[in-house]
N, CA, C and O atoms as a MOPAC input file, in Angstrom:
PM7 MOZYME 1SCF
protein

 N     25.56200 1    24.55500 1   -62.11800 1
 C     24.21800 1    24.86800 1   -62.00300 1
 C     23.73200 1    26.06600 1   -62.48200 1
 O     22.73000 1    26.18800 1   -63.18500 1
 N     24.49900 1    27.00200 1   -62.06900 1
 C     24.17400 1    28.54400 1   -62.63900 1
 C     24.38000 1    28.32900 1   -64.30800 1
 O     23.50300 1    28.81600 1   -65.02200 1
 N     25.23400 1    27.78900 1   -64.79900 1
 C     25.50900 1    27.90500 1   -65.73700 1
 C     23.91200 1    27.44700 1   -66.62200 1
 O     23.29800 1    28.17300 1   -67.40400 1
 N     23.59300 1    26.23200 1   -66.24900 1
 C     22.03500 1    25.74600 1   -66.81100 1
 C     21.15000 1    26.85000 1   -66.85300 1
 O     20.50600 1    27.17200 1   -67.85100 1
 N     21.12600 1    27.43100 1   -65.74900 1
 C     19.87500 1    28.34900 1   -65.71000 1
 C     20.23900 1    29.38500 1   -66.74400 1
 O     19.27500 1    29.75200 1   -67.41500 1
 N     21.58400 1    30.03700 1   -67.08200 1
 C     21.93900 1    30.72600 1   -67.78700 1
 C     21.44900 1    30.29500 1   -69.32200 1
 O     21.16400 1    31.20500 1   -70.10100 1
 N     21.36500 1    29.11100 1   -69.69400 1
 C     21.22300 1    28.36800 1   -70.66600 1
 C     19.73200 1    28.41000 1   -70.93400 1
 O     19.37100 1    28.74400 1   -72.06200 1
 N     18.87800 1    28.12200 1   -70.06500 1
 C     17.32300 1    28.34000 1   -70.02400 1
 C     16.92900 1    29.54100 1   -70.06500 1
 O     15.82900 1    29.81600 1   -70.54200 1
 N     17.71500 1    30.42500 1   -69.59800 1
 C     17.10900 1    31.60000 1   -70.07000 1
 C     17.33800 1    32.34700 1   -71.30600 1
 O     16.65700 1    33.24600 1   -71.80000 1
 N     18.48600 1    31.77700 1   -71.73800 1
 C     18.59300 1    32.32800 1   -73.24600 1
 C     17.91900 1    31.65100 1   -73.95900 1
 O     17.86800 1    32.15800 1   -75.08000 1
 N     17.12500 1    30.35300 1   -73.84700 1
 C     16.44000 1    29.63800 1   -74.67500 1
 C     15.13100 1    30.42600 1   -74.70400 1
 O     14.62100 1    30.91800 1   -75.71100 1
 N     14.54600 1    30.48800 1   -73.15000 1
 C     13.47600 1    31.33000 1   -73.33800 1
 C     13.29100 1    32.73300 1   -74.25300 1
 O     12.34300 1    33.05400 1   -74.97000 1
 N     14.35300 1    33.34100 1   -74.00900 1
 C     14.27200 1    34.68400 1   -74.41600 1
 C     14.28400 1    34.27900 1   -75.97800 1
 O     13.57400 1    34.97000 1   -76.70800 1
 N     15.04100 1    33.19800 1   -76.58000 1
 C     15.11300 1    33.06500 1   -78.03000 1
 C     13.69700 1    32.53400 1   -78.24300 1
 O     13.16900 1    33.11700 1   -79.18900 1
 N     12.93300 1    31.64800 1   -77.69200 1
 C     11.84200 1    31.23400 1   -78.34500 1
 C     10.58700 1    31.45100 1   -77.64800 1
 O      9.48300 1    30.98000 1   -77.92000 1
 N     10.83200 1    32.02600 1   -76.95800 1
 C      9.69100 1    32.72300 1   -75.68900 1
 C      8.89100 1    33.64700 1   -76.61500 1
 O      7.68600 1    33.80200 1   -76.41600 1
 N      9.48800 1    34.22900 1   -77.56200 1
 C      8.55000 1    35.59900 1   -78.64300 1
 C      8.31100 1    34.73000 1   -79.87600 1
 O      7.48200 1    35.24300 1   -80.62700 1
 N      8.74000 1    33.70400 1   -80.24900 1
 C      8.40600 1    33.22000 1   -81.20400 1
 C      6.84400 1    32.32700 1   -81.42200 1
 O      6.48000 1    31.32600 1   -80.80400 1
 N      6.24000 1    32.94400 1   -82.31700 1
 C      4.71200 1    32.41300 1   -82.47000 1
 C      4.49000 1    31.18700 1   -83.01700 1
 O      4.72100 1    31.00000 1   -84.21200 1
 N      4.05400 1    30.28700 1   -82.27800 1
 C      3.38600 1    29.34800 1   -83.06200 1
 C      2.59700 1    29.14300 1   -84.24200 1
 O      1.42100 1    29.44300 1   -84.03800 1
 N      2.83200 1    28.73700 1   -85.40900 1
 C      2.18300 1    28.94100 1   -86.66300 1
 C      1.45000 1    27.69000 1   -86.85000 1
 O      2.07500 1    26.63100 1   -86.90100 1
 N     -0.08200 1    27.73100 1   -86.97700 1
 C     -0.62200 1    26.31300 1   -87.12200 1
 C     -1.27800 1    26.41100 1   -88.92000 1
 O     -1.93500 1    27.32500 1   -89.41900 1
 N     -0.90500 1    25.39500 1   -89.42700 1
 C     -1.10100 1    25.07600 1   -90.72200 1
 C     -2.27800 1    23.99600 1   -90.89500 1
 O     -1.91600 1    22.82400 1   -90.78800 1
 N     -3.66700 1    24.23900 1   -91.15500 1
 C     -4.62900 1    23.21000 1   -90.99600 1
 C     -4.58500 1    22.40900 1   -92.03200 1
 O     -5.27900 1    21.39300 1   -92.01300 1
 N     -4.04400 1    22.60300 1   -92.76200 1
 C     -3.49300 1    21.43600 1   -93.83800 1
 C     -2.77800 1    20.38100 1   -93.42300 1
 O     -2.97100 1    19.23200 1   -93.82000 1
 N     -1.86000 1    20.74600 1   -92.54700 1
 C     -1.12000 1    19.68000 1   -92.09000 1
 C     -1.67400 1    18.28500 1   -91.39300 1
 O     -1.50800 1    17.09200 1   -91.65100 1
 N     -2.37200 1    18.97000 1   -90.44300 1
 C     -3.04100 1    17.83400 1   -89.93900 1
 C     -4.03300 1    16.93400 1   -90.68600 1
 O     -4.04900 1    15.71800 1   -90.49700 1
 N     -4.93700 1    17.61400 1   -91.62000 1
 C     -5.52200 1    17.04500 1   -92.53200 1
 C     -4.72600 1    15.96500 1   -93.59500 1
 O     -5.11800 1    14.85400 1   -93.95300 1
 N     -3.50200 1    16.66400 1   -93.96000 1
 C     -2.50900 1    15.66700 1   -94.76700 1
 C     -2.38000 1    14.46200 1   -93.77000 1
 O     -2.55800 1    13.34900 1   -94.26500 1
 N     -2.12700 1    14.52900 1   -92.58100 1
 C     -1.62000 1    13.55400 1   -91.61900 1
 C     -2.85200 1    12.34100 1   -91.57600 1
 O     -2.54600 1    11.15000 1   -91.62500 1
 N     -4.08700 1    12.74000 1   -91.49000 1
 C     -4.91400 1    12.06000 1   -91.60600 1
 C     -5.71000 1    11.26200 1   -92.70400 1
 O     -6.42800 1    10.26300 1   -92.65600 1
 N     -5.16700 1    12.36200 1   -94.02700 1
 C     -5.32800 1    11.66600 1   -95.09200 1
 C     -4.30800 1    10.25200 1   -95.47300 1
 O     -4.67900 1     9.17900 1   -95.94900 1
 N     -3.08800 1    10.62800 1   -95.12800 1
 C     -2.17000 1     9.50500 1   -95.07200 1
 C     -2.42800 1     8.26800 1   -94.42600 1
 O     -2.28400 1     7.14300 1   -94.90500 1
 N     -2.83300 1     8.59000 1   -93.27000 1
 C     -3.21400 1     7.39600 1   -91.95100 1
 C     -4.50500 1     6.75700 1   -93.07600 1
 O     -4.28000 1     5.62200 1   -93.49700 1
 N     -5.77100 1     7.41500 1   -93.54400 1
 C     -6.84300 1     6.77100 1   -94.25600 1
 C     -6.34800 1     5.97200 1   -95.29800 1
 O     -6.68200 1     4.79500 1   -95.43100 1
 N     -5.47800 1     6.62100 1   -96.12800 1
 C     -4.95700 1     5.54500 1   -97.36600 1
 C     -4.19500 1     4.51800 1   -96.79900 1
 O     -4.45900 1     3.43400 1   -97.31900 1
 N     -2.91500 1     4.43900 1   -95.47500 1
 C     -2.28400 1     3.55500 1   -95.30500 1
 C     -3.48700 1     2.56200 1   -94.46200 1
 O     -3.11700 1     1.40800 1   -94.24500 1
 N     -4.56000 1     2.85300 1   -94.09400 1
 C     -5.10600 1     1.56000 1   -93.40900 1
 C     -6.03200 1     1.09300 1   -94.58300 1
 O     -6.41800 1    -0.07600 1   -94.61600 1
 N     -6.42100 1     2.07400 1   -95.62900 1
 C     -7.26000 1     0.92300 1   -96.86300 1
 C     -5.79400 1     0.06200 1   -97.12600 1
 O     -5.88600 1    -1.16600 1   -97.09800 1
 N     -4.92800 1     0.45300 1   -97.28800 1
 C     -3.91600 1    -0.29300 1   -98.16000 1
 C     -3.94200 1    -1.36200 1   -97.56000 1
 O     -4.18000 1    -2.46000 1   -98.06300 1
 N     -3.58800 1    -1.01800 1   -95.91500 1
 C     -3.11500 1    -2.57800 1   -95.43000 1
 C     -4.51000 1    -3.46600 1   -95.30100 1
 O     -4.30300 1    -4.67700 1   -95.38300 1
 N     -5.59800 1    -3.16200 1   -95.15500 1
 C     -6.95100 1    -3.87100 1   -95.16600 1
 C     -7.07000 1    -4.49400 1   -96.66000 1
 O     -7.43700 1    -5.66700 1   -96.72200 1
 N     -6.75000 1    -3.70300 1   -98.04500 1
 C     -6.43800 1    -4.39700 1   -99.06200 1
 C     -5.74800 1    -5.70300 1   -99.22200 1
 O     -6.17200 1    -6.77200 1   -99.66100 1
 N     -4.41800 1    -5.31600 1   -98.69700 1
 C     -3.51200 1    -6.24000 1   -98.71300 1
 C     -4.16400 1    -7.79500 1   -97.52600 1
 O     -4.16000 1    -8.97400 1   -97.87900 1
 N     -4.47900 1    -7.44700 1   -96.63100 1
 C     -5.14100 1    -8.12500 1   -95.83900 1
 C     -6.43600 1    -9.11900 1   -96.10100 1
 O     -6.73100 1   -10.06400 1   -95.36900 1
 N     -7.20200 1    -8.68800 1   -97.38100 1
 C     -8.04700 1    -9.05100 1   -98.14400 1
 C     -7.55100 1   -10.05100 1   -99.48400 1
 O     -8.29800 1   -10.88400 1   -99.99600 1
 N     -6.71800 1    -9.89300 1   -99.74800 1
 C     -5.69700 1   -10.47900 1  -100.82700 1
 C     -5.82500 1    -9.68900 1  -102.19600 1
 O     -5.73200 1   -10.25200 1  -103.28700 1
 N     -6.02700 1    -8.44400 1  -102.04700 1
 C     -6.44400 1    -7.63900 1  -103.16500 1
 C     -4.89100 1    -6.81600 1  -103.51600 1
 O     -4.76200 1    -5.64800 1  -103.14800 1
 N     -3.99900 1    -7.37600 1  -104.09000 1
 C     -2.59300 1    -7.01700 1  -103.71100 1
 C     -2.28000 1    -5.77200 1  -104.73100 1
 O     -1.52800 1    -4.83900 1  -104.45000 1
 N     -2.94600 1    -5.91500 1  -105.88800 1
 C     -2.73100 1    -4.68900 1  -106.90900 1
 C     -3.30300 1    -3.21500 1  -105.94400 1
 O     -2.64800 1    -2.20800 1  -105.67400 1
 N     -4.62300 1    -3.51700 1  -105.60500 1
 C     -5.49000 1    -2.37300 1  -105.12300 1
 C     -4.10900 1    -1.76400 1  -104.12500 1
 O     -3.52100 1    -0.68400 1  -104.18300 1
 N     -3.92600 1    -2.83200 1  -103.31600 1
 C     -3.06000 1    -2.32300 1  -101.92900 1
 C     -1.70500 1    -1.99200 1  -102.56200 1
 O     -1.09700 1    -1.12000 1  -101.94200 1
 N     -1.26700 1    -2.33200 1  -103.32600 1
 C      0.02000 1    -1.88700 1  -104.03800 1
 C      0.12800 1    -0.24300 1  -104.16200 1
 O      0.93600 1     0.53200 1  -103.65000 1
 N     -1.25600 1     0.04500 1  -105.24300 1
 C     -1.62800 1     1.58900 1  -105.49900 1
 C     -2.06500 1     2.32200 1  -104.61500 1
 O     -2.04800 1     3.52600 1  -104.86900 1
 N     -2.61100 1     1.87800 1  -103.27100 1
 C     -2.57000 1     2.78700 1  -102.17100 1
 C     -1.41100 1     3.00800 1  -101.24800 1
 O     -1.10100 1     3.95200 1  -100.52100 1
 N     -0.90000 1     1.91900 1  -101.48600 1
 C      0.44300 1     2.27100 1  -100.82200 1
 C      1.31300 1     3.29000 1  -101.56600 1
 O      2.02500 1     4.18900 1  -101.12000 1
 N      1.12700 1     3.00500 1  -102.48900 1
 C      1.75900 1     4.46900 1  -103.47500 1
 C      1.24100 1     5.93700 1  -103.16500 1
 O      1.96100 1     6.93200 1  -103.09000 1
 N     -0.21800 1     5.89300 1  -102.98600 1
 C     -0.90400 1     6.93900 1  -102.77800 1
 C     -0.71200 1     7.39700 1  -101.68100 1
 O     -0.99500 1     8.55600 1  -101.37700 1
 N     -0.12900 1     6.43900 1  -100.80800 1
 C      0.31600 1     6.85800 1   -99.11000 1
 C      1.55400 1     7.69200 1   -99.02300 1
 O      1.70500 1     8.69200 1   -98.32200 1
 N      2.46500 1     7.10900 1   -99.87800 1
 C      3.74000 1     7.78900 1  -100.06500 1
 C      3.53100 1     9.00300 1  -100.72600 1
 O      4.30900 1     9.87500 1  -100.33900 1
 N      2.66600 1     9.39000 1  -101.68100 1
 C      2.48300 1    10.85900 1  -102.44800 1
 C      2.05200 1    11.59800 1  -101.17200 1
 O      2.65000 1    12.60200 1  -100.78200 1
 N      0.92100 1    11.03400 1  -100.48900 1
 C     -0.07200 1    11.93700 1   -99.66100 1
 C      1.02800 1    12.27200 1   -98.53700 1
 O      0.80300 1    13.25400 1   -97.82900 1
 N      2.15900 1    11.55700 1   -98.32700 1
 C      3.28300 1    11.65000 1   -96.80100 1
 C      4.22900 1    12.82800 1   -97.25300 1
 O      4.60700 1    13.81100 1   -96.61500 1
 N      4.48300 1    12.45100 1   -98.48400 1
 C      5.36000 1    13.56300 1   -99.01200 1
 C      4.69700 1    15.12500 1   -99.03100 1
 O      5.00600 1    16.25800 1   -98.66300 1
 N      3.90200 1    14.62700 1   -99.51300 1
 C      2.90200 1    16.28200 1   -99.68500 1
 C      2.54700 1    16.76400 1   -98.33600 1
 O      2.37500 1    17.98100 1   -98.27600 1
 N      2.40400 1    16.14000 1   -97.30200 1
 C      2.35800 1    16.51000 1   -95.87100 1
 C      3.58200 1    17.06400 1   -95.51600 1
 O      3.62100 1    18.28100 1   -95.33000 1
 N      4.51400 1    16.44400 1   -95.39800 1
 C      6.09700 1    17.01400 1   -95.27000 1
 C      6.16900 1    18.20800 1   -96.08400 1
 O      6.52500 1    19.23800 1   -95.51200 1
 N      5.99000 1    18.23800 1   -96.89100 1
 C      6.58900 1    19.33400 1   -98.31400 1
 C      5.74900 1    20.75800 1   -97.29200 1
 O      6.41500 1    21.77300 1   -97.09100 1
 N      4.33100 1    20.66300 1   -96.74500 1
 C      3.42000 1    21.44900 1   -96.37600 1
 C      4.38200 1    21.89200 1   -94.79700 1
 O      4.35200 1    23.05700 1   -94.40100 1
 N      4.90800 1    21.17900 1   -94.29400 1
 C      5.42300 1    21.48900 1   -93.24200 1
 C      6.73600 1    22.17600 1   -93.36200 1
 O      6.98600 1    23.05000 1   -92.53300 1
 N      7.71800 1    21.86100 1   -94.40100 1
 C      8.76000 1    22.30300 1   -94.44500 1
 C      8.39400 1    23.65100 1   -94.97100 1
 O      9.02200 1    24.60800 1   -94.51800 1
 N      7.65600 1    23.81700 1   -95.68200 1
 C      7.37700 1    25.18800 1   -96.49900 1
 C      6.72400 1    26.23300 1   -95.48500 1
 O      6.81600 1    27.44300 1   -95.69200 1
 N      6.00900 1    25.66500 1   -94.29200 1
 C      5.26600 1    26.50600 1   -93.53100 1
 C      6.43300 1    26.74700 1   -92.50300 1
 O      6.47400 1    27.83900 1   -91.93700 1
 N      7.28200 1    25.89300 1   -92.25800 1
 C      8.41100 1    26.40900 1   -91.13100 1
 C      9.26800 1    27.37400 1   -92.37100 1
 O      9.84700 1    28.32100 1   -91.83800 1
 N      9.40700 1    27.33300 1   -93.50000 1
 C     10.16800 1    28.24400 1   -94.16400 1
 C      9.72800 1    29.40000 1   -94.28300 1
 O     10.44500 1    30.40000 1   -94.25700 1
 N      8.30100 1    29.40500 1   -94.45000 1
 C      7.76000 1    30.76800 1   -95.12500 1
 C      7.43100 1    31.77700 1   -93.71400 1
 O      7.37200 1    33.00200 1   -93.81900 1
 N      7.19000 1    30.90400 1   -92.13200 1
 C      7.07100 1    31.74200 1   -91.06600 1
 C      8.23000 1    31.89900 1   -89.97800 1
 O      8.26800 1    32.58900 1   -88.96000 1
 N      9.17600 1    31.01200 1   -90.54600 1
 C     10.59900 1    30.99800 1   -90.08900 1
 C     11.62000 1    32.28600 1   -90.07700 1
 O     12.05600 1    32.92600 1   -91.03400 1
 N     11.88100 1    32.46900 1   -88.49700 1
 C     13.01700 1    33.67600 1   -88.44500 1
 C     14.62900 1    33.06100 1   -88.63300 1
 O     14.96900 1    31.97200 1   -88.17000 1
 N     15.41100 1    33.84100 1   -89.28800 1
 C     17.11000 1    33.49900 1   -88.80900 1
 C     17.24700 1    34.00600 1   -87.62200 1
 O     16.68300 1    35.05800 1   -87.32000 1
 N     17.99800 1    33.35000 1   -86.80000 1
 C     18.62000 1    33.51700 1   -85.89200 1
 C     19.71400 1    33.58600 1   -85.68000 1
 O     20.19600 1    32.49200 1   -85.97500 1
 N     20.54100 1    34.31000 1   -85.28800 1
 C     22.23100 1    34.43000 1   -85.05700 1
 C     22.47900 1    34.55100 1   -84.10500 1
 O     21.78400 1    35.16700 1   -83.29700 1
 N     23.67100 1    33.95000 1   -83.82800 1
 C     24.47500 1    33.46300 1   -82.56900 1
 C     25.46100 1    34.81800 1   -81.85900 1
 O     26.55800 1    35.05300 1   -82.36700 1
 N     25.06200 1    35.48400 1   -80.90900 1
 C     25.90200 1    36.34500 1   -80.46100 1
 C     27.04900 1    35.99300 1   -79.46800 1
 O     26.87500 1    35.49100 1   -78.35700 1
 N     28.06600 1    36.27800 1   -79.94100 1
 C     29.26900 1    35.42200 1   -78.98700 1
 C     29.77900 1    36.54700 1   -78.48000 1
 O     30.30500 1    37.48000 1   -79.08700 1
 N     29.50100 1    36.33700 1   -76.72400 1
 C     30.18600 1    37.70800 1   -76.07700 1
 C     31.14200 1    37.37800 1   -75.28300 1
 O     31.78500 1    38.24800 1   -74.69700 1

Protein backbone atom coordinates (compact mmCIF):
# COMPACT_ATOMS: atom_id res chain seq x y z
CA UNK A 1 0.00 0.00 0.00
CA UNK A 2 2.78 2.41 0.88
CA UNK A 3 4.42 1.84 -2.49
CA UNK A 4 1.21 2.80 -4.29
CA UNK A 5 0.93 6.05 -2.33
CA UNK A 6 4.52 6.90 -3.27
CA UNK A 7 3.79 6.33 -6.96
CA UNK A 8 0.71 8.54 -6.81
CA UNK A 9 2.59 11.33 -5.09
CA UNK A 10 5.34 11.13 -7.73
CA UNK A 11 2.72 11.40 -10.48
CA UNK A 12 1.06 14.35 -8.75
CA UNK A 13 4.45 16.02 -8.42
CA UNK A 14 5.27 15.35 -12.07
CA UNK A 15 1.95 16.36 -13.62
CA UNK A 16 0.58 18.70 -10.99
CA UNK A 17 2.76 21.56 -12.21
CA UNK A 18 2.05 21.02 -15.89
CA UNK A 19 -0.44 23.44 -17.41
CA UNK A 20 -3.12 22.23 -19.74
CA UNK A 21 -2.97 24.02 -23.06
CA UNK A 22 -6.18 24.39 -25.00
CA UNK A 23 -5.98 24.81 -28.74
CA UNK A 24 -9.31 26.15 -30.04
CA UNK A 25 -8.62 24.72 -33.50
CA UNK A 26 -8.80 21.11 -32.26
CA UNK A 27 -12.52 21.17 -31.28
CA UNK A 28 -13.28 23.05 -34.49
CA UNK A 29 -11.47 20.35 -36.47
CA UNK A 30 -13.35 17.63 -34.61
CA UNK A 31 -16.69 19.29 -35.36
CA UNK A 32 -15.73 19.76 -39.00
CA UNK A 33 -14.75 16.09 -39.23
CA UNK A 34 -18.06 15.03 -37.68
CA UNK A 35 -20.00 17.32 -40.03
CA UNK A 36 -18.30 16.02 -43.16
CA UNK A 37 -18.77 12.44 -41.95
CA UNK A 38 -22.48 13.05 -41.38
CA UNK A 39 -22.89 14.67 -44.81
CA UNK A 40 -21.05 11.76 -46.43
CA UNK A 41 -23.23 9.17 -44.72
CA UNK A 42 -26.38 11.07 -45.74
CA UNK A 43 -25.13 11.19 -49.34
CA UNK A 44 -24.53 7.44 -49.35
CA UNK A 45 -27.97 6.85 -47.87
CA UNK A 46 -29.59 8.96 -50.60
CA UNK A 47 -27.76 6.99 -53.29
CA UNK A 48 -25.29 9.66 -54.36
CA UNK A 49 -22.16 7.52 -54.07
CA UNK A 50 -19.87 9.90 -55.99
CA UNK A 51 -20.53 12.80 -53.62
CA UNK A 52 -20.39 10.46 -50.64
CA UNK A 53 -16.98 9.18 -51.73
CA UNK A 54 -15.65 12.73 -52.10
CA UNK A 55 -16.98 13.66 -48.67
CA UNK A 56 -15.35 10.59 -47.12
CA UNK A 57 -12.03 11.65 -48.64
CA UNK A 58 -12.58 15.15 -47.25
CA UNK A 59 -13.26 13.60 -43.85
CA UNK A 60 -9.91 11.84 -43.93
CA UNK A 61 -8.18 15.14 -44.70
CA UNK A 62 -10.04 16.97 -41.92
CA UNK A 63 -9.34 14.18 -39.46
CA UNK A 64 -5.65 14.13 -40.38
CA UNK A 65 -5.41 17.89 -39.95
CA UNK A 66 -7.05 17.65 -36.53
CA UNK A 67 -4.63 14.95 -35.39
CA UNK A 68 -1.71 16.98 -36.75
CA UNK A 69 -2.93 19.98 -34.73
CA UNK A 70 -3.09 17.87 -31.58
CA UNK A 71 0.39 16.45 -32.09
CA UNK A 72 1.80 19.85 -33.01
CA UNK A 73 0.29 21.47 -29.93
CA UNK A 74 1.62 18.72 -27.69
CA UNK A 75 5.07 19.03 -29.25
CA UNK A 76 5.15 22.83 -29.04
CA UNK A 77 3.97 23.08 -25.44
CA UNK A 78 5.42 19.78 -24.20
CA UNK A 79 8.18 19.34 -21.72
CA UNK A 80 10.86 16.70 -21.56
CA UNK A 81 10.70 14.75 -18.34
CA UNK A 82 13.70 12.76 -17.20
CA UNK A 83 13.40 9.93 -14.79
CA UNK A 84 15.57 10.11 -11.71
CA UNK A 85 16.80 6.75 -10.53
CA UNK A 86 17.59 7.01 -6.83
